Amino acid sequence: MICITGDCHGDFKKFSTKNFPEQVNMIKDDVVIICGDFGGVWYSEGSPKLKEENYWLDWLNSKPFTTVFVCGNHENFERLYKFPVESWNGGRVHKIRSSVFHLMRGEVFKIGGKKLFAFGGASSHDIKDGVLEMSDGWKKKARTWNKAGKMFRVKGLSWWEEELPTEEEMKNGKKNLRDHGNKVDFMVTHSLHSSFVDEVGAGLYLKDRLTDYLEELRGSVEYDKWFCGHYHVDRDINDKDTILYEQVVAIN
């Protein structure tokens, strides 16, 4: 079985037995996919919150299924990229736990007899007033900006430039898709392709080089279904493209 859902932001209650009773009949060969903003690797090294974070990662790892995710824009990339890189089901992953994996950008995986292309990342929309550097006086400025209702994040604490892919990652994605004849069963991303950003984003989410890249793939890759997160809605855009947030949907 393959199930898929949207953003978690470190809150994994949707995977409790009460909220997700289907897991009773699942095994480790069954996979639950999170379409970005996993948030389970978030706090900086030395944070007192790491104990709680590790508890939830261990809790996920204890589930009968395997948890995998593409990265969103709200991930601690500095820590995420320090986890060991391994091969899993045909593609490269960061191994977070024995059955919790980050699907690296541009990789193709074979899961449950299906081919899945993974490409995480997105532009943060909640930084329209800027990104603060952790230099002298940043905490005072952050308090001032909070009181003024500004939308901002702090570099290295709540925002990382790796939220958007490198040219190498995008080239890797195209190469891997070509190696599979530009044909997969599922496209799994965090961001939407450019075609529907204006319609879905309502002015909050804008097109960027990543959405344009995904749009290019949309025109060159044959796929059955495309799933993304990021927009905090559960919505079928059409019969092939779906945005997920709270729903956990079985797709195989």
Tab-separated table of N, CA, C and O in Angstrom, residues 142-241:
chain	number	residue	atom	x	y	z
A	142	ALA	N	13.821	41.407	15.753
A	142	ALA	CA	12.769	40.422	15.555
A	142	ALA	C	11.551	40.740	16.412
A	142	ALA	O	10.407	40.619	15.963
A	143	ARG	N	11.795	41.145	17.661
A	143	ARG	CA	10.668	41.517	18.538
A	143	ARG	C	9.915	42.713	17.961
A	143	ARG	O	8.673	42.756	17.981
A	144	THR	N	10.646	43.695	17.439
A	144	THR	CA	10.025	44.874	16.849
A	144	THR	C	9.192	44.496	15.628
A	144	THR	O	8.057	44.957	15.468
A	145	TRP	N	9.748	43.646	14.794
A	145	TRP	CA	9.033	43.222	13.593
A	145	TRP	C	7.808	42.386	13.948
A	145	TRP	O	6.772	42.485	13.298
A	146	ASN	N	7.922	41.555	14.988
A	146	ASN	CA	6.767	40.775	15.428
A	146	ASN	C	5.632	41.687	15.868
A	146	ASN	O	4.463	41.471	15.512
A	147	LYS	N	5.963	42.697	16.652
A	147	LYS	CA	4.937	43.627	17.136
A	147	LYS	C	4.289	44.381	15.988
A	147	LYS	O	3.108	44.748	16.053
A	148	ALA	N	5.069	44.629	14.924
A	148	ALA	CA	4.549	45.355	13.763
A	148	ALA	C	3.788	44.448	12.809
A	148	ALA	O	3.245	44.924	11.793
A	149	GLY	N	3.747	43.149	13.111
A	149	GLY	CA	3.022	42.209	12.273
A	149	GLY	C	3.701	41.898	10.951
A	149	GLY	O	3.047	41.496	9.988
A	150	LYS	N	5.015	42.058	10.915
A	150	LYS	CA	5.749	41.794	9.680
A	150	LYS	C	5.894	40.291	9.450
A	150	LYS	O	5.944	39.516	10.403
A	151	MET	N	5.963	39.896	8.187
A	151	MET	CA	6.180	38.498	7.820
A	151	MET	C	7.661	38.323	7.497
A	151	MET	O	8.147	38.837	6.486
A	152	PHE	N	8.351	37.592	8.369
A	152	PHE	CA	9.790	37.433	8.192
A	152	PHE	C	10.233	36.133	8.848
A	152	PHE	O	9.518	35.525	9.638
A	153	ARG	N	11.439	35.708	8.521
A	153	ARG	CA	12.088	34.571	9.169
A	153	ARG	C	13.543	34.918	9.414
A	153	ARG	O	14.028	35.959	8.968
A	154	VAL	N	14.217	34.017	10.129
A	154	VAL	CA	15.602	34.271	10.524
A	154	VAL	C	16.494	33.229	9.862
A	154	VAL	O	16.282	32.022	10.025
A	155	LYS	N	17.495	33.688	9.126
A	155	LYS	CA	18.396	32.795	8.415
A	155	LYS	C	19.163	31.906	9.394
A	155	LYS	O	19.754	32.392	10.352
A	156	GLY	N	19.135	30.589	9.144
A	156	GLY	CA	19.837	29.643	10.003
A	156	GLY	C	19.069	29.248	11.244
A	156	GLY	O	19.524	28.399	12.012
A	157	LEU	N	17.879	29.843	11.435
A	157	LEU	CA	17.037	29.504	12.582
A	157	LEU	C	15.648	29.060	12.135
A	157	LEU	O	15.117	28.072	12.651
A	158	SER	N	15.068	29.784	11.184
A	158	SER	CA	13.744	29.411	10.675
A	158	SER	C	13.649	29.528	9.154
A	158	SER	O	12.576	29.340	8.591
A	159	TRP	N	14.788	29.821	8.511
A	159	TRP	CA	14.815	29.914	7.063
A	159	TRP	C	16.192	29.533	6.550
A	159	TRP	O	17.214	29.888	7.154
A	160	TRP	N	16.198	28.770	5.439
A	160	TRP	CA	17.455	28.345	4.820
A	160	TRP	C	17.339	28.519	3.318
A	160	TRP	O	16.305	28.184	2.707
A	161	GLU	N	18.393	29.044	2.695
A	161	GLU	CA	18.351	29.319	1.262
A	161	GLU	C	18.220	28.040	0.432
A	161	GLU	O	17.809	28.088	-0.735
A	162	GLU	N	18.534	26.885	1.030
A	162	GLU	CA	18.401	25.612	0.317
A	162	GLU	C	16.953	25.213	0.077
A	162	GLU	O	16.686	24.143	-0.501
A	163	GLU	N	16.010	26.060	0.487
A	163	GLU	CA	14.606	25.770	0.200
A	163	GLU	C	14.368	25.655	-1.307
A	163	GLU	O	13.460	24.953	-1.743
A	164	LEU	N	15.177	26.340	-2.107
A	164	LEU	CA	15.099	26.225	-3.554
A	164	LEU	C	16.256	25.365	-4.066
A	164	LEU	O	17.352	25.387	-3.504
A	165	PRO	N	16.018	24.610	-5.132
A	165	PRO	CA	17.032	23.663	-5.606
A	165	PRO	C	18.192	24.337	-6.315
A	165	PRO	O	18.087	25.470	-6.802
A	166	THR	N	19.293	23.610	-6.400
A	166	THR	CA	20.441	24.045	-7.177
A	166	THR	C	20.253	23.623	-8.634
A	166	THR	O	19.415	22.781	-8.957
A	167	GLU	N	21.071	24.190	-9.510
A	167	GLU	CA	21.053	23.785	-10.912
A	167	GLU	C	21.411	22.306	-11.040
A	167	GLU	O	20.840	21.588	-11.871
A	168	GLU	N	22.340	21.855	-10.206
A	168	GLU	CA	22.749	20.448	-10.246
A	168	GLU	C	21.583	19.526	-9.905
A	168	GLU	O	21.396	18.480	-10.548
A	169	GLU	N	20.782	19.903	-8.902
A	169	GLU	CA	19.632	19.079	-8.523
A	169	GLU	C	18.596	19.033	-9.646
A	169	GLU	O	18.001	17.984	-9.917
A	170	MET	N	18.396	20.168	-10.310
A	170	MET	CA	17.419	20.196	-11.394
A	170	MET	C	17.908	19.383	-12.588
A	170	MET	O	17.127	18.654	-13.225
A	171	LYS	N	19.190	19.476	-12.896
A	171	LYS	CA	19.750	18.664	-13.982
A	171	LYS	C	19.675	17.176	-13.640
A	171	LYS	O	19.382	16.341	-14.503
A	172	ASN	N	19.926	16.853	-12.377
A	172	ASN	CA	19.841	15.462	-11.932
A	172	ASN	C	18.428	14.918	-12.124
A	172	ASN	O	18.234	13.772	-12.548
A	173	GLY	N	17.431	15.743	-11.831
A	173	GLY	CA	16.049	15.324	-12.009
A	173	GLY	C	15.736	15.011	-13.458
A	173	GLY	O	15.111	13.990	-13.781
A	174	LYS	N	16.159	15.884	-14.357
A	174	LYS	CA	15.911	15.659	-15.784
A	174	LYS	C	16.621	14.396	-16.272
A	174	LYS	O	16.059	13.616	-17.054
A	175	LYS	N	17.862	14.205	-15.826
A	175	LYS	CA	18.626	13.033	-16.244
A	175	LYS	C	17.941	11.750	-15.789
A	175	LYS	O	17.792	10.797	-16.573
A	176	ASN	N	17.544	11.711	-14.522
A	176	ASN	CA	16.911	10.500	-14.001
A	176	ASN	C	15.589	10.211	-14.694
A	176	ASN	O	15.251	9.046	-14.941
A	177	LEU	N	14.855	11.259	-15.024
A	177	LEU	CA	13.607	11.045	-15.758
A	177	LEU	C	13.885	10.513	-17.163
A	177	LEU	O	13.191	9.614	-17.636
A	178	ARG	N	14.899	11.058	-17.821
A	178	ARG	CA	15.259	10.543	-19.147
A	178	ARG	C	15.646	9.071	-19.064
A	178	ARG	O	15.295	8.270	-19.940
A	179	ASP	N	16.374	8.720	-17.999
A	179	ASP	CA	16.780	7.318	-17.829
A	179	ASP	C	15.592	6.383	-17.694
A	179	ASP	O	15.713	5.173	-17.929
A	180	HIS	N	14.453	6.946	-17.299
A	180	HIS	CA	13.229	6.152	-17.159
A	180	HIS	C	12.246	6.454	-18.285
A	180	HIS	O	11.034	6.216	-18.140
A	181	GLY	N	12.791	6.951	-19.386
A	181	GLY	CA	11.950	7.201	-20.559
A	181	GLY	C	10.951	8.322	-20.365
A	181	GLY	O	9.927	8.370	-21.051
A	182	ASN	N	11.242	9.233	-19.433
A	182	ASN	CA	10.325	10.336	-19.117
A	182	ASN	C	8.903	9.844	-18.855
A	182	ASN	O	7.918	10.451	-19.276
A	183	LYS	N	8.839	8.740	-18.130
A	183	LYS	CA	7.533	8.175	-17.799
A	183	LYS	C	7.573	7.608	-16.379
A	183	LYS	O	8.395	6.758	-16.065
A	184	VAL	N	6.698	8.107	-15.522
A	184	VAL	CA	6.575	7.609	-14.153
A	184	VAL	C	5.090	7.525	-13.805
A	184	VAL	O	4.244	8.091	-14.503
A	185	ASP	N	4.807	6.839	-12.723
A	185	ASP	CA	3.413	6.768	-12.273
A	185	ASP	C	3.020	8.013	-11.476
A	185	ASP	O	1.947	8.587	-11.694
A	186	PHE	N	3.910	8.433	-10.564
A	186	PHE	CA	3.580	9.545	-9.677
A	186	PHE	C	4.689	10.590	-9.665
A	186	PHE	O	5.873	10.259	-9.600
A	187	MET	N	4.285	11.847	-9.712
A	187	MET	CA	5.172	12.990	-9.462
A	187	MET	C	4.836	13.500	-8.065
A	187	MET	O	3.663	13.791	-7.771
A	188	VAL	N	5.833	13.585	-7.194
A	188	VAL	CA	5.613	14.053	-5.824
A	188	VAL	C	6.534	15.241	-5.561
A	188	VAL	O	7.756	15.116	-5.587
A	189	THR	N	5.940	16.388	-5.320
A	189	THR	CA	6.691	17.614	-5.082
A	189	THR	C	6.089	18.339	-3.875
A	189	THR	O	5.057	17.938	-3.345
A	190	HIS	N	6.740	19.416	-3.458
A	190	HIS	CA	6.124	20.284	-2.453
A	190	HIS	C	5.426	21.433	-3.163
A	190	HIS	O	4.278	21.739	-2.886
A	191	SER	N	6.119	22.034	-4.099
A	191	SER	CA	5.573	23.152	-4.855
A	191	SER	C	4.722	22.667	-6.022
A	191	SER	O	4.895	21.560	-6.531
A	192	LEU	N	3.831	23.523	-6.457
A	192	LEU	CA	3.022	23.280	-7.640
A	192	LEU	C	3.786	23.751	-8.872
A	192	LEU	O	4.687	24.580	-8.786
A	193	HIS	N	3.456	23.219	-10.032
A	193	HIS	CA	4.005	23.736	-11.281
A	193	HIS	C	3.321	25.065	-11.616
A	193	HIS	O	2.245	25.393	-11.106
A	194	SER	N	3.919	25.842	-12.499
A	194	SER	CA	3.506	27.234	-12.699
A	194	SER	C	2.079	27.407	-13.214
A	194	SER	O	1.448	28.440	-12.966
A	195	SER	N	1.547	26.407	-13.919
A	195	SER	CA	0.237	26.565	-14.570
A	195	SER	C	-0.862	27.034	-13.628
A	195	SER	O	-1.737	27.806	-14.025
A	196	PHE	N	-0.825	26.557	-12.377
A	196	PHE	CA	-1.942	26.811	-11.480
A	196	PHE	C	-1.569	27.652	-10.255
A	196	PHE	O	-2.390	27.815	-9.353
A	197	VAL	N	-0.347	28.190	-10.241
A	197	VAL	CA	0.073	28.954	-9.063
A	197	VAL	C	-0.809	30.181	-8.854
A	197	VAL	O	-1.235	30.478	-7.730
A	198	ASP	N	-1.095	30.912	-9.920
A	198	ASP	CA	-1.914	32.119	-9.780
A	198	ASP	C	-3.311	31.780	-9.281
A	198	ASP	O	-3.887	32.487	-8.444
A	199	GLU	N	-3.858	30.698	-9.790
A	199	GLU	CA	-5.214	30.290	-9.408
A	199	GLU	C	-5.274	29.842	-7.954
A	199	GLU	O	-6.185	30.207	-7.214
A	200	VAL	N	-4.302	29.052	-7.538
A	200	VAL	CA	-4.302	28.475	-6.191
A	200	VAL	C	-3.693	29.434	-5.173
A	200	VAL	O	-4.132	29.511	-4.025
A	201	GLY	N	-2.677	30.183	-5.594
A	201	GLY	CA	-1.904	30.983	-4.652
A	201	GLY	C	-2.595	32.207	-4.112
A	201	GLY	O	-2.223	32.718	-3.060
A	202	ALA	N	-3.599	32.709	-4.818
A	202	ALA	CA	-4.360	33.885	-4.376
A	202	ALA	C	-3.447	35.058	-4.035
A	202	ALA	O	-3.713	35.829	-3.117
A	203	GLY	N	-2.355	35.187	-4.772
A	203	GLY	CA	-1.441	36.306	-4.556
A	203	GLY	C	-0.403	36.083	-3.482
A	203	GLY	O	0.565	36.847	-3.376
A	204	LEU	N	-0.581	35.054	-2.653
A	204	LEU	CA	0.388	34.770	-1.583
A	204	LEU	C	1.574	33.971	-2.104
A	204	LEU	O	2.708	34.153	-1.667
A	205	TYR	N	1.306	33.073	-3.027
A	205	TYR	CA	2.332	32.199	-3.585
A	205	TYR	C	2.613	32.633	-5.020
A	205	TYR	O	1.677	32.790	-5.813
A	206	LEU	N	3.879	32.803	-5.357
A	206	LEU	CA	4.251	33.333	-6.654
A	206	LEU	C	5.040	32.302	-7.463
A	206	LEU	O	5.629	31.378	-6.913
A	207	LYS	N	5.042	32.504	-8.763
A	207	LYS	CA	5.872	31.666	-9.629
A	207	LYS	C	7.352	31.982	-9.390
A	207	LYS	O	7.715	33.109	-9.041
A	208	ASP	N	8.182	30.974	-9.576
A	208	ASP	CA	9.619	31.159	-9.415
A	208	ASP	C	10.347	30.172	-10.310
A	208	ASP	O	9.716	29.461	-11.099
A	209	ARG	N	11.656	30.092	-10.202
A	209	ARG	CA	12.398	29.201	-11.090
A	209	ARG	C	12.080	27.728	-10.822
A	209	ARG	O	12.181	26.901	-11.719
A	210	LEU	N	11.655	27.401	-9.600
A	210	LEU	CA	11.272	26.029	-9.313
A	210	LEU	C	9.926	25.696	-9.939
A	210	LEU	O	9.769	24.642	-10.566
A	211	THR	N	8.931	26.565	-9.795
A	211	THR	CA	7.627	26.278	-10.408
A	211	THR	C	7.756	26.210	-11.929
A	211	THR	O	7.082	25.404	-12.578
A	212	ASP	N	8.646	27.052	-12.500
A	212	ASP	CA	8.865	27.002	-13.949
A	212	ASP	C	9.543	25.693	-14.355
A	212	ASP	O	9.232	25.116	-15.405
A	213	TYR	N	10.467	25.226	-13.532
A	213	TYR	CA	11.126	23.947	-13.785
A	213	TYR	C	10.108	22.807	-13.748
A	213	TYR	O	10.088	21.936	-14.636
A	214	LEU	N	9.246	22.824	-12.758
A	214	LEU	CA	8.225	21.783	-12.659
A	214	LEU	C	7.238	21.868	-13.812
A	214	LEU	O	6.752	20.838	-14.297
A	215	GLU	N	6.966	23.072	-14.269
A	215	GLU	CA	6.099	23.236	-15.439
A	215	GLU	C	6.740	22.609	-16.678
A	215	GLU	O	6.067	21.970	-17.497
A	216	GLU	N	8.053	22.801	-16.801
A	216	GLU	CA	8.774	22.186	-17.921
A	216	GLU	C	8.662	20.662	-17.854
A	216	GLU	O	8.435	20.006	-18.875
A	217	LEU	N	8.810	20.111	-16.650
A	217	LEU	CA	8.674	18.659	-16.502
A	217	LEU	C	7.254	18.214	-16.829
A	217	LEU	O	7.048	17.158	-17.440
A	218	ARG	N	6.297	18.998	-16.417
A	218	ARG	CA	4.894	18.650	-16.679
A	218	ARG	C	4.635	18.493	-18.174
A	218	ARG	O	3.819	17.668	-18.589
A	219	GLY	N	5.358	19.278	-18.978
A	219	GLY	CA	5.162	19.204	-20.414
A	219	GLY	C	5.956	18.111	-21.103
A	219	GLY	O	5.707	17.799	-22.274
A	220	SER	N	6.914	17.513	-20.385
A	220	SER	CA	7.785	16.532	-21.027
A	220	SER	C	7.690	15.136	-20.429
A	220	SER	O	8.205	14.181	-21.014
A	221	VAL	N	7.034	15.006	-19.271
A	221	VAL	CA	6.970	13.718	-18.575
A	221	VAL	C	5.554	13.157	-18.630
A	221	VAL	O	4.581	13.878	-18.397
A	222	GLU	N	5.466	11.892	-18.920
A	222	GLU	CA	4.180	11.199	-18.884
A	222	GLU	C	3.972	10.650	-17.475
A	222	GLU	O	4.794	9.894	-16.976
A	223	TYR	N	2.887	11.054	-16.823
A	223	TYR	CA	2.619	10.619	-15.453
A	223	TYR	C	1.124	10.389	-15.274
A	223	TYR	O	0.293	10.945	-15.993
A	224	ASP	N	0.801	9.565	-14.275
A	224	ASP	CA	-0.613	9.302	-13.977
A	224	ASP	C	-1.192	10.331	-13.010
A	224	ASP	O	-2.300	10.822	-13.211
A	225	LYS	N	-0.435	10.625	-11.945
A	225	LYS	CA	-0.906	11.582	-10.934
A	225	LYS	C	0.262	12.417	-10.431
A	225	LYS	O	1.375	11.931	-10.295
A	226	TRP	N	-0.028	13.683	-10.144
A	226	TRP	CA	0.949	14.606	-9.553
A	226	TRP	C	0.379	15.066	-8.211
A	226	TRP	O	-0.740	15.569	-8.130
A	227	PHE	N	1.179	14.901	-7.155
A	227	PHE	CA	0.765	15.318	-5.815
A	227	PHE	C	1.740	16.365	-5.286
A	227	PHE	O	2.958	16.222	-5.420
A	228	CYS	N	1.212	17.404	-4.650
A	228	CYS	CA	2.061	18.396	-3.985
A	228	CYS	C	1.405	18.822	-2.676
A	228	CYS	O	0.258	18.482	-2.389
A	229	GLY	N	2.146	19.554	-1.874
A	229	GLY	CA	1.639	20.100	-0.617
A	229	GLY	C	1.674	21.617	-0.684
A	229	GLY	O	1.197	22.229	-1.627
A	230	HIS	N	2.220	22.249	0.351
A	230	HIS	CA	2.606	23.669	0.369
A	230	HIS	C	1.463	24.658	0.542
A	230	HIS	O	1.625	25.674	1.210
A	231	TYR	N	0.290	24.403	-0.053
A	231	TYR	CA	-0.739	25.436	-0.118
A	231	TYR	C	-1.814	25.304	0.955
A	231	TYR	O	-2.780	26.068	0.971
A	232	HIS	N	-1.668	24.319	1.835
A	232	HIS	CA	-2.543	24.139	2.997
A	232	HIS	C	-4.017	24.030	2.611
A	232	HIS	O	-4.900	24.592	3.275
A	233	VAL	N	-4.269	23.293	1.541
A	233	VAL	CA	-5.631	22.938	1.148
A	233	VAL	C	-5.606	21.498	0.646
A	233	VAL	O	-4.562	20.990	0.237
A	234	ASP	N	-6.758	20.841	0.693
A	234	ASP	CA	-6.947	19.561	0.025
A	234	ASP	C	-7.804	19.843	-1.199
A	234	ASP	O	-8.973	20.221	-1.075
A	235	ARG	N	-7.207	19.658	-2.372
A	235	ARG	CA	-7.920	20.086	-3.587
A	235	ARG	C	-7.443	19.314	-4.812
A	235	ARG	O	-6.234	19.219	-5.065
A	236	ASP	N	-8.389	18.771	-5.561
A	236	ASP	CA	-8.102	18.217	-6.870
A	236	ASP	C	-8.189	19.355	-7.876
A	236	ASP	O	-9.262	19.933	-8.086
A	237	ILE	N	-7.054	19.686	-8.507
A	237	ILE	CA	-7.061	20.747	-9.515
A	237	ILE	C	-7.726	20.245	-10.791
A	237	ILE	O	-8.497	20.946	-11.448
A	238	ASN	N	-7.398	19.014	-11.136
A	238	ASN	CA	-8.012	18.337	-12.264
A	238	ASN	C	-7.897	16.839	-11.992
A	238	ASN	O	-7.618	16.438	-10.855
A	239	ASP	N	-8.083	16.013	-13.008
A	239	ASP	CA	-8.066	14.573	-12.757
A	239	ASP	C	-6.655	14.012	-12.584
A	239	ASP	O	-6.493	12.841	-12.237
A	240	LYS	N	-5.617	14.856	-12.781
A	240	LYS	CA	-4.243	14.370	-12.665
A	240	LYS	C	-3.440	15.075	-11.586
A	240	LYS	O	-2.459	14.524	-11.082
A	241	ASP	N	-3.806	16.297	-11.227
A	241	ASP	CA	-3.005	17.120	-10.324
A	241	ASP	C	-3.773	17.412	-9.037
A	241	ASP	O	-4.882	17.953	-9.083
